[in-house]
Coordinates of C-alpha atoms and ligand atoms in Angstrom, one line a residue:
M1 CA 59.2 -16.0 0.0
D2 CA 59.2 -13.7 2.9
K3 CA 62.1 -13.4 5.1
E4 CA 62.7 -11.8 8.4
S5 CA 64.5 -8.5 8.3
G6 CA 66.8 -7.3 11.0
A7 CA 68.1 -3.8 11.4
G8 CA 70.8 -1.8 9.7
A9 CA 73.6 -3.8 8.0
R10 CA 71.7 -7.0 8.3
D11 CA 68.8 -5.6 6.6
S12 CA 70.8 -4.4 3.6
Q13 CA 72.5 -7.8 3.4
E14 CA 69.1 -9.5 3.3
R15 CA 67.9 -7.2 0.6
Y16 CA 71.0 -8.1 -1.4
K17 CA 70.3 -11.7 -0.9
E18 CA 66.7 -11.2 -2.0
A19 CA 67.8 -9.3 -5.1
E20 CA 70.1 -12.2 -6.0
L21 CA 67.3 -14.7 -5.6
L22 CA 64.9 -12.5 -7.5
K23 CA 67.3 -12.6 -10.4
D24 CA 67.3 -16.3 -10.1
S25 CA 63.5 -16.0 -9.9
R26 CA 63.0 -19.3 -8.4
I27 CA 59.9 -18.6 -6.6
L28 CA 56.8 -20.7 -6.7
E29 CA 56.8 -21.7 -10.3
H30 CA 57.2 -25.4 -10.0
T31 CA 54.7 -26.1 -7.4
H32 CA 51.1 -25.4 -7.1
S33 CA 51.2 -25.2 -3.3
F34 CA 53.6 -25.4 -0.5
I35 CA 53.5 -25.1 3.3
V36 CA 55.5 -23.0 5.7
E37 CA 55.5 -23.3 9.4
Y38 CA 56.4 -20.7 12.0
N39 CA 57.1 -22.0 15.4
F40 CA 56.7 -19.3 18.0
K41 CA 58.4 -21.4 20.7
T42 CA 61.6 -22.0 18.8
K43 CA 61.2 -18.8 16.8
Q44 CA 62.1 -20.9 13.7
C45 CA 60.5 -21.0 10.3
Y46 CA 60.3 -24.3 8.6
I47 CA 59.7 -25.2 5.0
D48 CA 59.6 -28.7 3.5
P49 CA 63.2 -29.3 2.2
A50 CA 61.8 -30.6 -1.1
Q51 CA 60.1 -27.4 -1.7
R52 CA 62.8 -25.1 -0.4
K53 CA 64.7 -24.9 -3.6
H54 CA 61.8 -23.5 -5.4
V55 CA 61.5 -20.5 -3.1
Y56 CA 63.8 -17.8 -2.1
G57 CA 64.7 -16.4 1.3
D58 CA 66.1 -18.0 4.4
W59 CA 63.0 -19.8 5.5
N60 CA 64.8 -21.5 8.5
S61 CA 65.9 -18.3 10.1
E62 CA 64.3 -16.8 13.1
Y63 CA 60.7 -15.7 13.0
S64 CA 60.2 -12.0 13.2
E65 CA 57.1 -9.9 13.7
K66 CA 58.3 -7.5 11.1
R67 CA 57.6 -8.9 7.6
N68 CA 58.8 -7.6 4.3
F69 CA 56.9 -8.7 1.2
S70 CA 57.9 -5.8 -1.0
R71 CA 60.2 -7.8 -3.2
I72 CA 58.1 -10.8 -3.8
A73 CA 54.5 -9.7 -3.9
L74 CA 52.7 -7.2 -6.0
K75 CA 52.7 -3.8 -4.2
E76 CA 48.9 -3.5 -4.3
D77 CA 48.5 -6.8 -2.4
I78 CA 51.0 -6.0 0.4
P79 CA 48.5 -4.4 2.8
K80 CA 46.4 -7.6 2.5
L81 CA 49.5 -9.8 3.3
N82 CA 50.5 -7.6 6.2
E83 CA 47.0 -7.9 7.6
L84 CA 47.1 -11.7 7.2
F85 CA 50.4 -11.9 9.0
D86 CA 49.2 -9.9 11.9
F87 CA 48.6 -12.4 14.7
T88 CA 47.4 -10.1 17.4
G89 CA 44.2 -11.3 19.0
L90 CA 44.4 -14.7 17.3
K91 CA 43.9 -17.9 19.4
P92 CA 44.8 -21.5 18.7
G93 CA 42.3 -22.9 16.2
D94 CA 41.8 -19.6 14.4
S95 CA 42.4 -19.4 10.7
K96 CA 42.3 -16.8 8.0
S97 CA 43.2 -16.4 4.4
T98 CA 43.7 -14.0 1.5
A99 CA 44.7 -14.0 -2.1
A100 CA 47.7 -12.1 -3.4
R101 CA 49.9 -12.0 -6.5
F102 CA 53.5 -13.3 -6.1
Y103 CA 56.4 -13.0 -8.4
V104 CA 57.2 -16.1 -10.4
K105 CA 60.0 -17.3 -12.6
S106 CA 58.3 -16.3 -15.8
H107 CA 58.8 -12.6 -14.6
T108 CA 55.1 -12.2 -14.0
Y109 CA 52.9 -12.2 -11.0
E110 CA 50.6 -15.1 -10.3
W111 CA 47.7 -15.4 -7.9
F112 CA 48.1 -17.4 -4.8
R113 CA 45.7 -18.2 -2.1
V114 CA 47.5 -17.8 1.3
S115 CA 45.8 -19.5 4.2
L116 CA 47.0 -19.8 7.8
I117 CA 45.9 -21.8 10.7
C118 CA 47.0 -21.4 14.4
Y119 CA 47.9 -24.3 16.7
G120 CA 48.5 -24.4 20.4
E121 CA 47.0 -25.7 23.6
P122 CA 43.3 -24.9 24.0
D123 CA 43.0 -21.6 25.9
G124 CA 46.8 -21.2 25.6
E125 CA 49.0 -19.1 23.4
I126 CA 49.6 -19.8 19.7
E127 CA 52.6 -22.1 19.4
R128 CA 52.7 -22.7 15.6
V129 CA 51.2 -21.2 12.5
L130 CA 50.9 -23.3 9.4
I131 CA 50.7 -21.3 6.2
T132 CA 49.6 -22.8 2.8
F133 CA 50.4 -21.0 -0.5
T134 CA 48.3 -22.4 -3.3
N135 CA 48.7 -21.2 -6.8
A136 CA 45.2 -20.0 -7.7
E137 CA 45.7 -19.2 -11.4
Q138 CA 43.7 -22.2 -12.5
E139 CA 41.0 -21.6 -10.0
L140 CA 40.8 -18.0 -11.2
E141 CA 40.7 -19.1 -14.8
T142 CA 37.7 -21.2 -14.0
V143 CA 36.1 -18.4 -12.2
Q144 CA 36.8 -16.1 -15.2
K145 CA 35.3 -18.7 -17.5
L146 CA 32.2 -18.9 -15.4
K147 CA 32.0 -15.2 -15.2
F148 CA 32.3 -15.1 -19.0
L149 CA 29.5 -17.6 -19.4
L150 CA 27.2 -15.8 -17.0
A151 CA 27.7 -12.6 -18.8
R152 CA 27.2 -14.0 -22.3
D153 CA 24.2 -15.0 -24.3
P154 CA 24.8 -18.6 -25.1
L155 CA 23.4 -18.4 -28.6
T156 CA 25.4 -15.5 -30.0
H157 CA 28.1 -15.2 -27.3
M158 CA 27.3 -11.5 -27.2
P159 CA 26.9 -9.8 -23.8
N160 CA 23.5 -10.6 -22.3
M161 CA 21.1 -8.0 -20.9
D162 CA 22.8 -7.6 -17.5
S163 CA 26.2 -7.5 -18.9
F164 CA 25.3 -5.1 -21.6
R165 CA 23.7 -2.8 -19.0
Q166 CA 26.8 -3.0 -16.8
M167 CA 29.3 -2.4 -19.6
T168 CA 27.3 0.5 -21.0
E169 CA 26.8 2.1 -17.5
A170 CA 30.6 1.8 -16.9
M171 CA 31.4 3.1 -20.4
I172 CA 29.1 6.2 -20.1
Q173 CA 30.6 6.9 -16.6
R174 CA 34.1 6.7 -18.0
H175 CA 33.3 9.3 -20.7
P176 CA 30.9 11.7 -19.1
D177 CA 31.5 14.3 -21.8
L178 CA 30.5 12.1 -24.7
S179 CA 27.0 11.7 -26.1
Y180 CA 26.0 8.2 -26.9
A181 CA 23.5 6.6 -29.3
L182 CA 21.5 3.7 -27.9
I183 CA 20.2 1.7 -30.7
R184 CA 17.6 -1.1 -30.3
M185 CA 17.2 -3.5 -33.2
D186 CA 14.3 -5.9 -33.6
I187 CA 13.4 -8.1 -36.5
D188 CA 9.8 -7.6 -37.8
K189 CA 7.7 -10.7 -37.7
F190 CA 10.5 -12.9 -36.3
R191 CA 7.8 -15.3 -35.0
M192 CA 6.8 -16.0 -38.5
I193 CA 10.3 -16.8 -39.5
N194 CA 10.5 -19.3 -36.7
Q195 CA 7.2 -20.8 -37.7
M196 CA 8.0 -21.0 -41.4
Y197 CA 11.6 -22.1 -41.3
G198 CA 11.9 -23.7 -37.8
T199 CA 13.7 -22.5 -34.7
K200 CA 17.0 -23.8 -35.9
E201 CA 17.0 -21.5 -38.8
G202 CA 15.7 -18.7 -36.5
D203 CA 18.8 -19.3 -34.3
N204 CA 21.1 -19.2 -37.3
I205 CA 19.7 -15.8 -38.2
L206 CA 20.2 -14.5 -34.7
R207 CA 23.7 -15.7 -34.7
Y208 CA 24.3 -14.1 -38.1
I209 CA 23.0 -10.8 -36.8
G210 CA 25.3 -11.1 -33.8
V211 CA 28.3 -11.7 -36.0
K212 CA 27.4 -8.7 -38.2
I213 CA 27.0 -6.4 -35.3
Q214 CA 30.4 -7.6 -33.9
E215 CA 31.9 -7.3 -37.3
W216 CA 30.9 -3.6 -37.5
I217 CA 31.8 -2.6 -33.9
G218 CA 34.8 -4.9 -33.4
P219 CA 35.6 -7.0 -30.4
L220 CA 34.8 -5.6 -27.0
Q221 CA 37.7 -4.6 -24.9
E222 CA 37.7 -5.8 -21.3
E223 CA 38.4 -2.3 -20.0
D224 CA 38.2 0.7 -22.3
N225 CA 35.8 0.0 -25.1
D226 CA 34.1 3.0 -26.7
S227 CA 31.0 1.0 -27.9
T228 CA 29.0 -1.9 -26.4
Y229 CA 26.5 -4.3 -27.8
G230 CA 24.4 -7.2 -26.6
R231 CA 21.5 -9.5 -27.3
I232 CA 18.8 -8.8 -24.7
S233 CA 16.2 -11.4 -25.6
S234 CA 14.8 -13.3 -28.6
D235 CA 15.4 -11.1 -31.6
I236 CA 16.2 -7.9 -29.7
F237 CA 19.7 -6.5 -29.9
Y238 CA 21.2 -3.3 -28.5
V239 CA 24.2 -1.3 -29.5
C240 CA 25.6 1.7 -27.7
M241 CA 28.1 3.8 -29.5
P242 CA 29.3 7.4 -29.7
A243 CA 26.5 9.5 -31.2
N244 CA 27.7 10.3 -34.6
A245 CA 24.9 10.6 -37.2
S246 CA 26.8 9.1 -40.1
D247 CA 28.0 6.2 -38.0
I248 CA 24.5 5.5 -36.8
Q249 CA 23.2 5.5 -40.4
E250 CA 26.1 3.4 -41.5
I251 CA 25.5 0.6 -38.9
I252 CA 21.8 0.6 -39.7
D253 CA 22.5 0.3 -43.5
F254 CA 25.1 -2.3 -42.8
I255 CA 22.7 -4.5 -40.8
Q256 CA 19.8 -4.0 -43.2
A257 CA 22.0 -5.0 -46.2
A258 CA 23.3 -8.0 -44.3
L259 CA 19.7 -9.1 -43.7
R260 CA 18.8 -8.7 -47.3
A261 CA 21.8 -10.8 -48.2
Y262 CA 20.8 -13.7 -46.0
P263 CA 19.9 -16.7 -48.1
I264 CA 16.2 -17.0 -47.2
K265 CA 13.0 -16.4 -49.3
F266 CA 11.6 -14.0 -46.7
E267 CA 12.1 -10.3 -46.7
M268 CA 13.7 -9.8 -43.4
I269 CA 13.3 -6.2 -42.1
M270 CA 14.7 -4.8 -38.9
S271 CA 13.2 -1.8 -37.1
F272 CA 15.6 0.5 -35.2
G273 CA 14.9 2.7 -32.3
V274 CA 17.5 5.3 -31.4
Y275 CA 18.0 7.3 -28.3
I276 CA 20.8 9.9 -28.1
T277 CA 22.0 10.7 -24.6
C278 CA 22.1 14.3 -23.5
E279 CA 23.5 16.5 -20.7
A280 CA 20.3 16.0 -18.6
D281 CA 20.8 12.2 -18.6
R282 CA 24.1 12.7 -16.9
T283 CA 23.1 15.3 -14.4
E284 CA 19.9 13.4 -13.5
H285 CA 21.8 10.1 -13.3
V286 CA 19.3 8.4 -15.7
S287 CA 19.9 4.7 -15.7
V288 CA 20.9 2.7 -18.7
S289 CA 17.6 0.8 -18.4
T290 CA 15.7 4.0 -18.9
L291 CA 17.8 4.9 -21.9
M292 CA 17.1 1.5 -23.3
D293 CA 13.3 2.0 -22.7
R294 CA 13.5 5.2 -24.6
A295 CA 15.1 3.5 -27.6
A296 CA 12.4 0.9 -27.3
S297 CA 9.6 3.5 -27.3
A298 CA 11.1 5.0 -30.4
Q299 CA 11.3 1.6 -32.1
K300 CA 7.7 0.7 -31.2
T301 CA 6.6 3.6 -33.5
V302 CA 8.1 2.0 -36.6
K303 CA 7.8 -1.7 -35.8
N304 CA 6.0 -3.6 -38.7
S305 CA 5.7 -0.3 -40.6
Y306 CA 6.2 -0.6 -44.4
V307 CA 7.5 2.9 -44.8
N308 CA 9.9 3.7 -41.9
H309 CA 12.3 1.4 -40.2
V310 CA 14.2 3.9 -38.1
A311 CA 12.8 6.1 -35.4
Y312 CA 14.6 8.5 -33.1
Y313 CA 13.3 9.2 -29.6
D314 CA 11.9 12.7 -29.8
H315 CA 9.8 15.2 -27.9
L316 CA 6.6 13.7 -29.2
I317 CA 7.4 10.3 -27.7
R318 CA 8.6 12.0 -24.5
K319 CA 5.3 13.9 -24.4
K320 CA 3.4 10.6 -24.7
E321 CA 5.4 9.0 -22.0
V322 CA 4.9 11.9 -19.7
A323 CA 1.2 11.9 -20.4
E324 CA 1.1 8.1 -19.6
R325 CA 3.0 8.7 -16.4
I326 CA 0.4 11.4 -15.4
I327 CA -2.4 9.1 -16.3
V328 CA -1.0 6.3 -14.1
S329 CA -0.3 8.7 -11.2
E330 CA -3.8 10.2 -11.2
M331 CA -6.0 7.2 -12.1
K332 CA -6.9 6.1 -8.6
K333 CA -7.7 9.5 -7.3
A334 CA -9.8 10.1 -10.5
L335 CA -11.9 7.0 -9.8
E336 CA -12.4 8.0 -6.1
T337 CA -13.4 11.5 -7.0
E338 CA -15.7 10.4 -9.8
Q339 CA -13.8 12.1 -12.6
F340 CA -14.8 9.1 -14.8
Q341 CA -18.3 9.5 -16.2
V342 CA -20.6 7.3 -18.1
Y343 CA -21.5 8.7 -21.6
L344 CA -24.2 6.8 -23.4
Q345 CA -24.3 6.4 -27.2
P346 CA -27.8 5.5 -28.3
K347 CA -28.4 2.5 -30.5
C348 CA -31.3 3.0 -32.9
E349 CA -33.5 1.7 -35.7
M350 CA -32.1 3.4 -38.7
D351 CA -35.4 3.9 -40.5
T352 CA -37.4 5.3 -37.5
G353 CA -34.6 6.8 -35.4
K354 CA -36.1 5.0 -32.4
I355 CA -33.7 4.4 -29.6
I356 CA -33.5 0.7 -28.7
G357 CA -30.6 0.8 -26.2
S358 CA -27.2 2.4 -25.6
E359 CA -23.6 1.6 -25.0
A360 CA -21.8 2.9 -21.9
L361 CA -18.6 4.6 -22.9
V362 CA -16.3 6.1 -20.4
R363 CA -15.1 9.7 -20.4
W364 CA -12.5 11.1 -18.1
I365 CA -13.6 14.6 -17.1
H366 CA -10.2 15.9 -15.9
P367 CA -10.3 19.0 -13.7
S368 CA -7.6 20.9 -15.7
Q369 CA -7.4 19.0 -19.0
G370 CA -11.1 18.8 -19.8
I371 CA -12.6 15.6 -21.4
I372 CA -10.0 12.9 -22.1
S373 CA -11.1 10.3 -24.6
P374 CA -10.8 6.6 -23.8
G375 CA -8.3 6.1 -26.6
E376 CA -5.7 7.9 -24.5
F377 CA -6.1 6.1 -21.2
I378 CA -7.7 2.7 -21.9
P379 CA -4.5 1.2 -23.5
V380 CA -2.5 2.4 -20.4
F381 CA -5.1 0.8 -18.1
E382 CA -5.1 -2.4 -20.1
K383 CA -1.3 -2.5 -19.6
N384 CA -1.3 -1.9 -15.9
G385 CA -4.5 -3.8 -15.0
F386 CA -6.5 -0.8 -13.8
I387 CA -9.0 -1.4 -16.5
S388 CA -10.7 -4.1 -14.4
E389 CA -11.5 -1.5 -11.7
L390 CA -12.7 0.9 -14.3
D391 CA -15.0 -1.7 -16.0
Y392 CA -16.5 -2.6 -12.6
Y393 CA -17.1 1.1 -12.0
M394 CA -18.8 1.4 -15.4
L395 CA -21.0 -1.6 -14.6
R396 CA -22.0 -0.3 -11.2
S397 CA -22.7 3.2 -12.6
S398 CA -24.8 1.6 -15.4
C399 CA -26.8 -0.4 -12.9
E400 CA -27.4 2.8 -10.8
I401 CA -28.7 4.6 -13.9
I402 CA -31.1 1.8 -14.8
R403 CA -32.2 1.6 -11.2
R404 CA -33.1 5.3 -11.3
W405 CA -34.9 4.8 -14.7
I406 CA -37.0 2.0 -13.2
D407 CA -37.8 4.1 -10.1
E408 CA -38.6 7.3 -12.1
G409 CA -40.4 5.5 -14.9
I410 CA -38.0 6.6 -17.6
G411 CA -38.2 4.7 -20.9
L412 CA -36.3 1.5 -20.3
H413 CA -33.7 0.2 -22.7
P414 CA -30.7 -2.0 -22.1
I415 CA -27.2 -0.5 -21.6
S416 CA -24.3 -2.5 -22.9
V417 CA -20.9 -2.3 -21.1
N418 CA -17.5 -3.2 -22.5
V419 CA -15.6 -6.1 -21.1
S420 CA -11.8 -5.7 -21.4
R421 CA -9.6 -8.7 -22.3
T422 CA -7.9 -8.3 -18.9
D423 CA -11.2 -9.0 -17.2
L424 CA -11.3 -12.4 -18.8
Y425 CA -8.6 -13.7 -16.4
N426 CA -10.6 -12.7 -13.3
P427 CA -12.0 -16.1 -12.1
N428 CA -14.6 -14.3 -10.0
L429 CA -15.9 -12.0 -12.8
L430 CA -19.3 -13.6 -13.2
E431 CA -19.9 -13.6 -9.5
Q432 CA -19.0 -10.0 -9.2
I433 CA -21.2 -9.0 -12.2
K434 CA -24.2 -10.9 -10.7
E435 CA -23.7 -9.5 -7.2
C436 CA -23.5 -5.9 -8.6
V437 CA -26.6 -6.2 -10.9
D438 CA -28.6 -8.0 -8.3
K439 CA -27.7 -5.5 -5.6
Y440 CA -29.5 -2.8 -7.7
E441 CA -32.3 -5.2 -8.5
V442 CA -31.8 -4.7 -12.2
P443 CA -33.3 -7.3 -14.5
H444 CA -30.5 -9.2 -16.3
D445 CA -31.9 -8.5 -19.7
L446 CA -31.3 -4.7 -19.2
I447 CA -27.5 -5.1 -18.9
E448 CA -25.6 -6.4 -21.9
F449 CA -21.9 -7.2 -22.3
E450 CA -19.7 -6.3 -25.3
L451 CA -16.9 -8.8 -25.7
T452 CA -14.2 -8.3 -28.3
E453 CA -13.0 -11.3 -30.3
S454 CA -9.4 -12.0 -29.8
A455 CA -6.5 -12.8 -32.1
F456 CA -5.1 -15.2 -29.6
V457 CA -6.6 -18.7 -29.3
S458 CA -5.9 -18.9 -25.5
D459 CA -8.0 -15.7 -25.0
N460 CA -10.8 -17.2 -27.0
M461 CA -11.1 -20.1 -24.5
Q462 CA -11.6 -17.6 -21.7
L463 CA -14.0 -15.6 -23.9
Y464 CA -16.0 -18.8 -24.7
N465 CA -16.3 -19.6 -21.0
L466 CA -17.4 -16.1 -20.0
A467 CA -19.9 -15.8 -22.9
K468 CA -21.5 -19.1 -21.9
L469 CA -21.7 -18.2 -18.2
L470 CA -23.2 -14.8 -19.0
Q471 CA -25.9 -16.4 -21.3
E472 CA -26.7 -19.0 -18.7
N473 CA -27.4 -16.1 -16.4
H474 CA -29.7 -14.4 -18.9
F475 CA -27.4 -11.6 -19.9
R476 CA -27.1 -10.8 -23.6
V477 CA -23.7 -11.1 -25.1
L478 CA -22.5 -8.9 -28.0
M479 CA -19.5 -9.6 -30.2
D480 CA -17.9 -6.2 -30.4
D481 CA -15.8 -4.9 -33.3
F482 CA -16.7 -7.7 -35.6
G483 CA -14.5 -7.6 -38.7
S484 CA -11.4 -6.4 -36.9
G485 CA -9.5 -9.4 -35.7
Y486 CA -8.0 -12.4 -37.5
S487 CA -10.4 -15.1 -36.4
S488 CA -13.8 -13.5 -36.9
L489 CA -15.5 -16.5 -38.6
N490 CA -13.9 -19.1 -36.4
S491 CA -14.8 -17.3 -33.2
L492 CA -18.4 -17.0 -34.5
R493 CA -18.5 -20.7 -34.7
E494 CA -17.2 -21.2 -31.2
I495 CA -18.2 -18.4 -29.0
P496 CA -21.9 -18.2 -28.0
V497 CA -23.1 -14.7 -28.7
D498 CA -26.6 -13.1 -29.2
V499 CA -25.6 -10.1 -31.2
L500 CA -23.1 -9.4 -33.9
K501 CA -21.8 -5.9 -33.7
I502 CA -20.2 -5.1 -37.0
D503 CA -17.7 -2.2 -37.0
L504 CA -17.9 -0.2 -40.2
K505 CA -14.3 1.0 -39.5
F506 CA -13.1 -2.3 -40.8
L507 CA -15.7 -3.0 -43.5
P508 CA -16.7 0.4 -44.8
P509 CA -19.4 0.1 -47.6
S510 CA -18.7 2.2 -50.7
S511 CA -20.0 2.4 -54.2
D512 CA -16.5 1.8 -55.5
D513 CA -15.9 -1.3 -53.4
K514 CA -18.3 -3.9 -54.8
R515 CA -16.4 -6.8 -53.3
G516 CA -16.4 -5.2 -49.9
N517 CA -20.2 -4.6 -50.1
V518 CA -20.7 -8.3 -51.1
I519 CA -18.7 -9.4 -48.0
L520 CA -20.7 -7.1 -45.7
H521 CA -23.9 -8.4 -47.2
S522 CA -22.9 -12.0 -46.7
I523 CA -21.9 -11.4 -43.1
V524 CA -25.3 -9.9 -42.4
D525 CA -27.0 -12.9 -44.1
M526 CA -24.8 -15.4 -42.3
A527 CA -25.5 -13.8 -38.9
K528 CA -29.2 -14.0 -39.6
R529 CA -29.0 -17.6 -40.6
L530 CA -27.1 -18.3 -37.4
G531 CA -30.0 -16.7 -35.5
L532 CA -28.0 -13.7 -34.4
D533 CA -29.1 -10.1 -34.2
V534 CA -27.0 -7.6 -36.1
I535 CA -26.1 -4.1 -35.2
V536 CA -23.7 -2.0 -37.2
E537 CA -21.5 0.6 -35.4
G538 CA -19.6 3.5 -36.9
V539 CA -22.4 4.6 -39.3
E540 CA -21.4 8.1 -40.3
T541 CA -23.4 8.9 -43.5
A542 CA -26.9 8.6 -44.9
G543 CA -25.4 6.6 -47.8
Q544 CA -24.0 4.0 -45.5
A545 CA -27.2 3.8 -43.6
E546 CA -29.2 3.4 -46.8
F547 CA -26.9 0.6 -48.0
L548 CA -27.2 -1.2 -44.7
L549 CA -31.0 -1.0 -44.7
S550 CA -31.0 -2.3 -48.3
I551 CA -29.1 -5.4 -47.2
G552 CA -31.4 -6.1 -44.3
C553 CA -29.7 -4.5 -41.5
R554 CA -31.9 -2.2 -39.4
N555 CA -30.1 -1.4 -36.1
A556 CA -27.1 0.9 -35.9
Q557 CA -24.9 3.0 -33.6
G558 CA -23.1 5.8 -35.2
F559 CA -22.4 9.5 -35.4
Y560 CA -24.9 9.9 -38.2
F561 CA -27.6 9.2 -35.6
Y562 CA -26.3 10.0 -32.2
R563 CA -22.9 10.7 -30.7
P564 CA -21.9 9.5 -27.2
M565 CA -23.5 11.9 -24.7
P566 CA -24.0 12.6 -21.0
V567 CA -26.9 10.6 -19.4
S568 CA -29.2 13.6 -19.0
E569 CA -28.9 14.4 -22.7
Y570 CA -29.7 10.7 -23.6
E571 CA -32.8 10.9 -21.5
Q572 CA -34.0 13.9 -23.5
C573 CA -33.3 12.1 -26.8
L574 CA -35.7 9.3 -25.6
D575 CA -38.6 11.8 -25.8
K576 CA -37.7 13.1 -29.3
P577 CA -36.0 10.6 -31.5
K578 CA -34.0 11.8 -34.4
E579 CA -35.5 12.4 -37.8
T580 CA -33.3 10.2 -39.9
G581 CA -34.9 10.9 -43.2
L582 CA -34.2 7.4 -44.3
S583 CA -36.7 5.1 -46.0
G584 CA -37.2 1.8 -44.3
C585 CA -36.3 -0.7 -47.0
V586 CA -35.4 -3.6 -44.7
Q587 CA -35.6 -6.9 -46.4
Ligands
C2E601 P1 -16.0 0.4 -28.8 O1 -16.5 -0.4 -27.6 O2 -16.0 -0.2 -30.1 O3 -16.9 1.7 -28.8 C1 -17.3 2.3 -29.9 C2 -16.4 3.5 -30.2 O4 -16.7 3.9 -31.5 C3 -16.6 4.7 -29.3 O5 -15.4 5.3 -29.2 C4 -17.6 5.5 -30.1 O6 -17.5 6.9 -29.7 C5 -17.1 5.3 -31.4 N1 -18.0 5.6 -32.4 C6 -19.4 5.4 -32.4 N2 -20.0 5.7 -33.6 C7 -19.0 6.2 -34.4 C8 -18.9 6.7 -35.7 O7 -19.9 6.8 -36.4 N3 -17.7 7.0 -36.2 C9 -16.6 6.9 -35.5 N4 -15.4 7.3 -36.0 N5 -16.6 6.4 -34.2 C10 -17.8 6.1 -33.7 P2 -14.9 5.8 -27.8 O8 -15.9 6.2 -26.9 O9 -13.7 6.7 -28.1 O10 -14.3 4.4 -27.3 C11 -13.3 3.8 -27.9 C12 -13.0 2.4 -27.4 O11 -12.6 2.5 -26.0 C13 -14.3 1.6 -27.3 O12 -14.6 1.0 -28.5 C14 -13.9 0.6 -26.3 O13 -13.1 -0.4 -26.8 C15 -13.1 1.4 -25.3 N6 -13.9 1.8 -24.2 C16 -14.7 2.9 -24.0 N7 -15.3 2.9 -22.8 C17 -14.8 1.7 -22.2 C18 -15.0 1.1 -20.9 O14 -15.8 1.6 -20.1 N8 -14.4 -0.1 -20.7 C19 -13.6 -0.7 -21.6 N9 -13.0 -1.8 -21.3 N10 -13.4 -0.1 -22.8 C20 -14.0 1.1 -23.1
MG602 MG1 -18.0 -1.6 -27.4
MG603 MG1 -16.9 -1.5 -31.0

């Protein structure tokens, strides 16, 4: 391959010879590897005679320091080869290697791994250098295959999450002036499809969607594609393509139509979240992951909706995200500086208006934004786990309040605190509760716990354990929001509770809804027969209250009687209970 080059005339002769041999193109094509030896003592270069005919150049000629690879190796790789063949500083025993592309008979370049090892007396000079040229095309092919497998989702053969992200990042960088649409697609109730038709059919559907997406976009080019796609996980697919409104609508229609055409007796619907990139994304170097999150936020607003299946990320979603970020960044300080306050909503007897207890409901008194309602921050805290700290704070504050009532002789009624689902996974929860209540020397029957039934069986096990432990320690347990979840009746059978708290939001009584009224009536009867107390929350009108009284339900918590209020106001209400104007017709 290489040959030494002298000066002047000899150099041009050599080049002529090289050109001749190049024409002949007998380079390394018949052999996967061959060995060359340079002997520094004899200044000779040796190559196995059997292999010599396959290479060009005068390999037996004198060795020279000045090498010339320009005719046989790809220009880009020559600096690497020059570096490899620089022996300065090398000692016997040293070795090095590189990979370079050499010209082969088929008039293309192929990859070779070139390794050399130096021989000589220990601590002496290098005497010989042995160089191995090994064709690495096959090795590379394997590496390419592995790379392909690593970058692909094995089910659909589409790019996987990492690969989609990388390809999209590169594509956006290549076309900084273009605006792109990131579209997230997700099948509604895919879990149900898996349950009803089996995971094999589920897989078939995913493959089918993969094929349809690829059919619309076309195959991805290795280098300069103008769109990308990938399956990120389970039934979540992403497409990134130039933001053209009609194209976006077209691909969405195409996928929806394909799903409708799939031979299955289940109406498969996909929801789509779209994010359109803008100038600010480029200047602020917003990552593809963030762009994907925005498409996901948009999609979340229409998932499982019967009306809309497509949502674009807009300023409202951005506002909500910003608000969430502010909540997260301020929550710790807010807790330390007592911005969270306990509001009490009285529970009362509907006929007399007499207060029988209260529920502790948190309010965030924000220094600049005023009162923030729990609906805004509780879901955020449930997501990031901060809810446990807040619940503990609410428990401690409630204990402090009762302690003061005991000390000051204020009318004593229990306060119930809410237990979030996240708390259920705290193995020390009961110990922490007991320690806190006992520290304030509050009798256990003055603190009650509101647990919410869960739609998930695994949660119900934790719920069962906690309810049992609380009861064993003489705390009363309320089943909150009864009527909301999937498993109300079942959980009643399993979870030990003292009070059923029926939420009228889910079972509103009305004169036009006879069946609904019958259900409510039956629940109240059933609870009584199970020996449970009943309280109804969300009572907003006199009519509702009267109906409840008529079916034997006496206790309520609702805006018709009392709204949640600061503790001082609650204390005033104790002295003058509300005139309810209702006749007590409890059965
Ligand atoms: P929840 O535990 O079911 O509390 C009852 C909610 O219903 C309260 O909303 C209360 O203000 C509202 N409410 C009471 N009567 C009526 C009525 O007649 N009509 C209507 N429309 N609403 C009524 P709030 O205070 O906004 O709390 C909402 C939810 O936030 C609570 O539902 C509870 O799940 C959660 N929450 C509040 N404070 C805490 C807390 O300290 N810890 C935990 N984990 N959750 C809390
Ligand atoms: Mg509650
Ligand atoms: Mg409730």
